[in-house]
PDB file of C-alpha atoms in Angstrom:
ATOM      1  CA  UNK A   1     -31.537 -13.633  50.877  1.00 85.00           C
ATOM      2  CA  UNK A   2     -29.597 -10.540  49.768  1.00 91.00           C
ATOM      3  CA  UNK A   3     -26.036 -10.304  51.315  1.00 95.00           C
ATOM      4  CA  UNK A   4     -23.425  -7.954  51.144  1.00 97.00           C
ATOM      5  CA  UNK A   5     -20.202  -7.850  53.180  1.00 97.00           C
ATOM      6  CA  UNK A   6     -18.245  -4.629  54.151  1.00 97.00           C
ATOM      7  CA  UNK A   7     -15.011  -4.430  54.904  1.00 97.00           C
ATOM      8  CA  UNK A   8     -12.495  -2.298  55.986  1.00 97.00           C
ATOM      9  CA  UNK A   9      -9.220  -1.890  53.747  1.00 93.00           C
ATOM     10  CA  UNK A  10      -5.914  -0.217  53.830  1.00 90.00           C
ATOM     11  CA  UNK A  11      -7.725   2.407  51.313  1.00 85.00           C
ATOM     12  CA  UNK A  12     -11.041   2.643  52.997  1.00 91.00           C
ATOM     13  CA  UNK A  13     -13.734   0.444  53.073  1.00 97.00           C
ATOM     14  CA  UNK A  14     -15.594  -1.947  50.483  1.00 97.00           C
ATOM     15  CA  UNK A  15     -18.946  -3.768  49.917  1.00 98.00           C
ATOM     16  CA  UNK A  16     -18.014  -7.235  48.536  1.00 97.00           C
ATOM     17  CA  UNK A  17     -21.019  -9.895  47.170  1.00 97.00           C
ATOM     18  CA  UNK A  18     -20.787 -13.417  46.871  1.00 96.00           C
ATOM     19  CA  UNK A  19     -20.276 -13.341  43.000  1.00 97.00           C
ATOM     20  CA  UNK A  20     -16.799 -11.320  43.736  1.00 96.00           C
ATOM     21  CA  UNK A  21     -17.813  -8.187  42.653  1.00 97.00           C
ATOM     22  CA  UNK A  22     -16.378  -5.192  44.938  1.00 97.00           C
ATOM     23  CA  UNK A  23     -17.359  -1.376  45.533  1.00 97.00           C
ATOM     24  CA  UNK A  24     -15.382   0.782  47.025  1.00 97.00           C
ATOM     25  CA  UNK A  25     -17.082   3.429  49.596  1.00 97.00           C
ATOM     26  CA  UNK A  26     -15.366   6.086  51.522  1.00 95.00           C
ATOM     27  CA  UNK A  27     -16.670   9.974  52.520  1.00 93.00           C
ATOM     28  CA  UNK A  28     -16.986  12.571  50.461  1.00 92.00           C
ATOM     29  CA  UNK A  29     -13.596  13.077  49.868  1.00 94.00           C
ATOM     30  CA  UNK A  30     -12.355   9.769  49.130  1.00 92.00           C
ATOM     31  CA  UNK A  31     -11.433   9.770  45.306  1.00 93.00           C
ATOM     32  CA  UNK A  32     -12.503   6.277  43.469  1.00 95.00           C
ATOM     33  CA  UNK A  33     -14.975   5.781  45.957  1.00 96.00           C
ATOM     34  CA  UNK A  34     -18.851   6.057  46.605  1.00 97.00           C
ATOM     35  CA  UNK A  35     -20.397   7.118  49.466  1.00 96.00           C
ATOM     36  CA  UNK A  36     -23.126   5.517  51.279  1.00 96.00           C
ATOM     37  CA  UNK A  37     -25.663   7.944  50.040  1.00 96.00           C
ATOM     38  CA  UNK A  38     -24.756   7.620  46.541  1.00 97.00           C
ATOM     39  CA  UNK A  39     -24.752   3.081  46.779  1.00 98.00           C
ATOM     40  CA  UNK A  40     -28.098   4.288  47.924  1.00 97.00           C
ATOM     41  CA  UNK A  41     -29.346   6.292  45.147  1.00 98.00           C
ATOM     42  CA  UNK A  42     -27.625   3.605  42.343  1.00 98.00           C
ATOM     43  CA  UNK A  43     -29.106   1.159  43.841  1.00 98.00           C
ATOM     44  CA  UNK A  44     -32.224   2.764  43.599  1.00 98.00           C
ATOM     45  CA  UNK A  45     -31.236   3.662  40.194  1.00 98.00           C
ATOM     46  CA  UNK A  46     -30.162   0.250  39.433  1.00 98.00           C
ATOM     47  CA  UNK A  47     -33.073  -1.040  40.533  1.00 98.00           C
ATOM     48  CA  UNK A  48     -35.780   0.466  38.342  1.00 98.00           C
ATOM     49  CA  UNK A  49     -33.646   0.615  35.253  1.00 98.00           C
ATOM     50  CA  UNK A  50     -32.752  -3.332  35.503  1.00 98.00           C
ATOM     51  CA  UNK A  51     -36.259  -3.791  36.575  1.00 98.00           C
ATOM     52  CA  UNK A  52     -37.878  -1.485  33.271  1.00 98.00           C
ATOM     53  CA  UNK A  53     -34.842  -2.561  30.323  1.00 97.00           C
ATOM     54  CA  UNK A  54     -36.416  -6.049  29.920  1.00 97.00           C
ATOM     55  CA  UNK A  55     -40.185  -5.570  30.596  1.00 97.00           C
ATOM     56  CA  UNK A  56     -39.405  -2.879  27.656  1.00 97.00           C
ATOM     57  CA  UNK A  57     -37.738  -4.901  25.639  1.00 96.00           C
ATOM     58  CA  UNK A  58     -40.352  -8.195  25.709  1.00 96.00           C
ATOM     59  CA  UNK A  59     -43.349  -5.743  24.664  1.00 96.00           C
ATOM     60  CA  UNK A  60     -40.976  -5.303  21.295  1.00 96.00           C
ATOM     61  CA  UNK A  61     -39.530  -1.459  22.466  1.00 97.00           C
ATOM     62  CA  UNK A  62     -36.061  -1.863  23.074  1.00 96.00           C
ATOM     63  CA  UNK A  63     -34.515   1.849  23.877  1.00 97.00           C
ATOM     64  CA  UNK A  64     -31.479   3.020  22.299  1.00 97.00           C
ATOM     65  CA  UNK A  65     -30.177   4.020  25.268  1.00 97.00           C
ATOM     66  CA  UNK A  66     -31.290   4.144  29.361  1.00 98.00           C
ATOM     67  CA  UNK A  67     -30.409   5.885  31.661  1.00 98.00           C
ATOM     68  CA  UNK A  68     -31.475   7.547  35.199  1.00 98.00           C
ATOM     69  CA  UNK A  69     -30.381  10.313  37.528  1.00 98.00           C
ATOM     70  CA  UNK A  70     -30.986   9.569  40.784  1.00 98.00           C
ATOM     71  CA  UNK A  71     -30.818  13.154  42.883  1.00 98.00           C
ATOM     72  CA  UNK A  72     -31.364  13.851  46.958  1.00 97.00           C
ATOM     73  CA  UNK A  73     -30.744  16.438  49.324  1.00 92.00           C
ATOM     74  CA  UNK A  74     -29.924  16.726  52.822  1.00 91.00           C
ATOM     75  CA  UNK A  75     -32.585  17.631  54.967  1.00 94.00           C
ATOM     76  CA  UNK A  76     -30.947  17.809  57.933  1.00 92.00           C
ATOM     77  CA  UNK A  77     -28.187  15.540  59.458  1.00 91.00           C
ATOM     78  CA  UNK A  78     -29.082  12.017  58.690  1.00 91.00           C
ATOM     79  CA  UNK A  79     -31.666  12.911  57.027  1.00 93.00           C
ATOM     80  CA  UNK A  80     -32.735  12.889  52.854  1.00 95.00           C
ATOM     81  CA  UNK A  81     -35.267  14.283  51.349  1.00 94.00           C
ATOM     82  CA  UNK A  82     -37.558  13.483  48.723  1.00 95.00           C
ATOM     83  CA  UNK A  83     -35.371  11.072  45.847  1.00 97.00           C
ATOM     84  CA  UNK A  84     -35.660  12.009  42.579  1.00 97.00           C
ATOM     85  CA  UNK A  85     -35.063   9.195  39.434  1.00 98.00           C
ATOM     86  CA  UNK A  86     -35.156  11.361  36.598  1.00 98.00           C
ATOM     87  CA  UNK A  87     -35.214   9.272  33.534  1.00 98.00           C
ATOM     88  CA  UNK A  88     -32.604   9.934  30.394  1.00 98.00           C
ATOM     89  CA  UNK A  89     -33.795   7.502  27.488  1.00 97.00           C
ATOM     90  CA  UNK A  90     -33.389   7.815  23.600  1.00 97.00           C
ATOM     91  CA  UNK A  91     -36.321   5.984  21.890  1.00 97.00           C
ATOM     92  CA  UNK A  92     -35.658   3.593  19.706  1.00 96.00           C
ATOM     93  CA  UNK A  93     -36.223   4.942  16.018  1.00 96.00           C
ATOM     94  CA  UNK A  94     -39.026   4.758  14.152  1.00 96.00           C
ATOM     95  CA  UNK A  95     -41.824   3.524  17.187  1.00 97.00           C
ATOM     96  CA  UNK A  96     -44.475   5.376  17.703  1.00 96.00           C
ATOM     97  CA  UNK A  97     -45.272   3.597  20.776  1.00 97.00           C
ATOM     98  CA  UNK A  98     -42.338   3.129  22.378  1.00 97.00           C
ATOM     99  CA  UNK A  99     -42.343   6.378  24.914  1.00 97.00           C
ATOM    100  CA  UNK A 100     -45.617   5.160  25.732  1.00 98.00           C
ATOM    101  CA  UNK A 101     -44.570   2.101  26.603  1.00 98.00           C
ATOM    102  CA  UNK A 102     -41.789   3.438  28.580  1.00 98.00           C
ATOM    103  CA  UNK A 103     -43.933   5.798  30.631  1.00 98.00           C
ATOM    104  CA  UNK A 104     -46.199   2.710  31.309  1.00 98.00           C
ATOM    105  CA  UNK A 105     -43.750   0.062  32.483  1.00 98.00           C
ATOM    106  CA  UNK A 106     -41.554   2.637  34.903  1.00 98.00           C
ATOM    107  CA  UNK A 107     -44.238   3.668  36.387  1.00 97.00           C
ATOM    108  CA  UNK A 108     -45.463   0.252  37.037  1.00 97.00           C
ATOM    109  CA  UNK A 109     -41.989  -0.425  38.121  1.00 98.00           C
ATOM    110  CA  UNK A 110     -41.593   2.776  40.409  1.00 96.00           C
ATOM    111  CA  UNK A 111     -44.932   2.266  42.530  1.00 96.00           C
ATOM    112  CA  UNK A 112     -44.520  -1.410  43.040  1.00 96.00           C
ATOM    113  CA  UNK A 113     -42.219  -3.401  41.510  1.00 96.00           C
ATOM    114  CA  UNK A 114     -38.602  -1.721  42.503  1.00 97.00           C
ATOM    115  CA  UNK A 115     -37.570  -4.095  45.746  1.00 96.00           C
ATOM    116  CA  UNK A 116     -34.999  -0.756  46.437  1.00 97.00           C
ATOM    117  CA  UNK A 117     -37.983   1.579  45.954  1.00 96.00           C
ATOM    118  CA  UNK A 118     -40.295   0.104  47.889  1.00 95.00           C
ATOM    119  CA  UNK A 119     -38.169  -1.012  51.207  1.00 95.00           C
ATOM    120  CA  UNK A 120     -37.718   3.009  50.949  1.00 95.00           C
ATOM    121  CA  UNK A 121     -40.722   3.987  50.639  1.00 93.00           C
ATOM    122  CA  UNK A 122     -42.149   1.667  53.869  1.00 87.00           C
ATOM    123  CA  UNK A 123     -40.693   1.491  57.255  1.00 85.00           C
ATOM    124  CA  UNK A 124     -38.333  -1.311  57.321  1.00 84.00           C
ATOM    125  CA  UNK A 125     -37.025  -2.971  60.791  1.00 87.00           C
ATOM    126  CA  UNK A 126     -33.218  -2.792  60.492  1.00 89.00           C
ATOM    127  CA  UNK A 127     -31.197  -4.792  63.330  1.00 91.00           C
ATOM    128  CA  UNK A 128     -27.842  -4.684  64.272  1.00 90.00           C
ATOM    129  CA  UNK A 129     -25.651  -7.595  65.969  1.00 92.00           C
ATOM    130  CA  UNK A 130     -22.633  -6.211  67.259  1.00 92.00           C
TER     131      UNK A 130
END
């Protein structure tokens, strides 16, 4: 089971796992801080890149450097629109096959293997205990 806790502080508010690591989250506003939107779109972001670094690296095509862009609008209030991960990669010198590679595995990775990815992509019951 994935668990998170968050918490209010005397600065704001922060997610806290059970490994001790802590992320602060505020509004817009709140400097040092993420908001809820953007944890959303790194952990999105998170998710594929974690997911595509090592199935990369075992076929022998280890990139020089990976990174995403995760981008979404407001629709409306409360609402996003379509999430864009927009890949930023240098390929590792000298293989030929490496992009191809790439292309392969993140797409694998984006249309099924992303647990973030997919719980957006199908409804999901959320409940709340107050």
């Amino acid at each position: 089971m994935a668990e998170v806790r968050v918490e209010r502080t005397e600065d704001g508010f922060q997610a806290v796992n059970g490994r001790g690591a802590r992320v602060a989250i505020g509004d817009g506003d709140t400097e040092g801080a993420f908001t809820p939107v953007e944890l959303l779109l790194a952990a999105l972001g998170g998710c594929e890149l974690v997911t595509v670094e090592p199935l990369t690296a075992q076929r022998g095509h280890r990139m020089a450097r990976l990174a995403a862009t995760v981008q979404a609008e407001k629709v409306e209030t409360s609402r996003l629109g379509t999430i864009t991960v927009t890949y930023d990669v240098d390929l590792p010198e000298g293989d030929d096959k490496a992009e191809d590679v790439l292309k392969a595995v993140a797409k694998r990775v984006h249309d099924r293997y992303c647990t973030v990815g997919n719980a957006l992509k199908e409804p999901m019951k959320i409940d709340q205990i107050v």
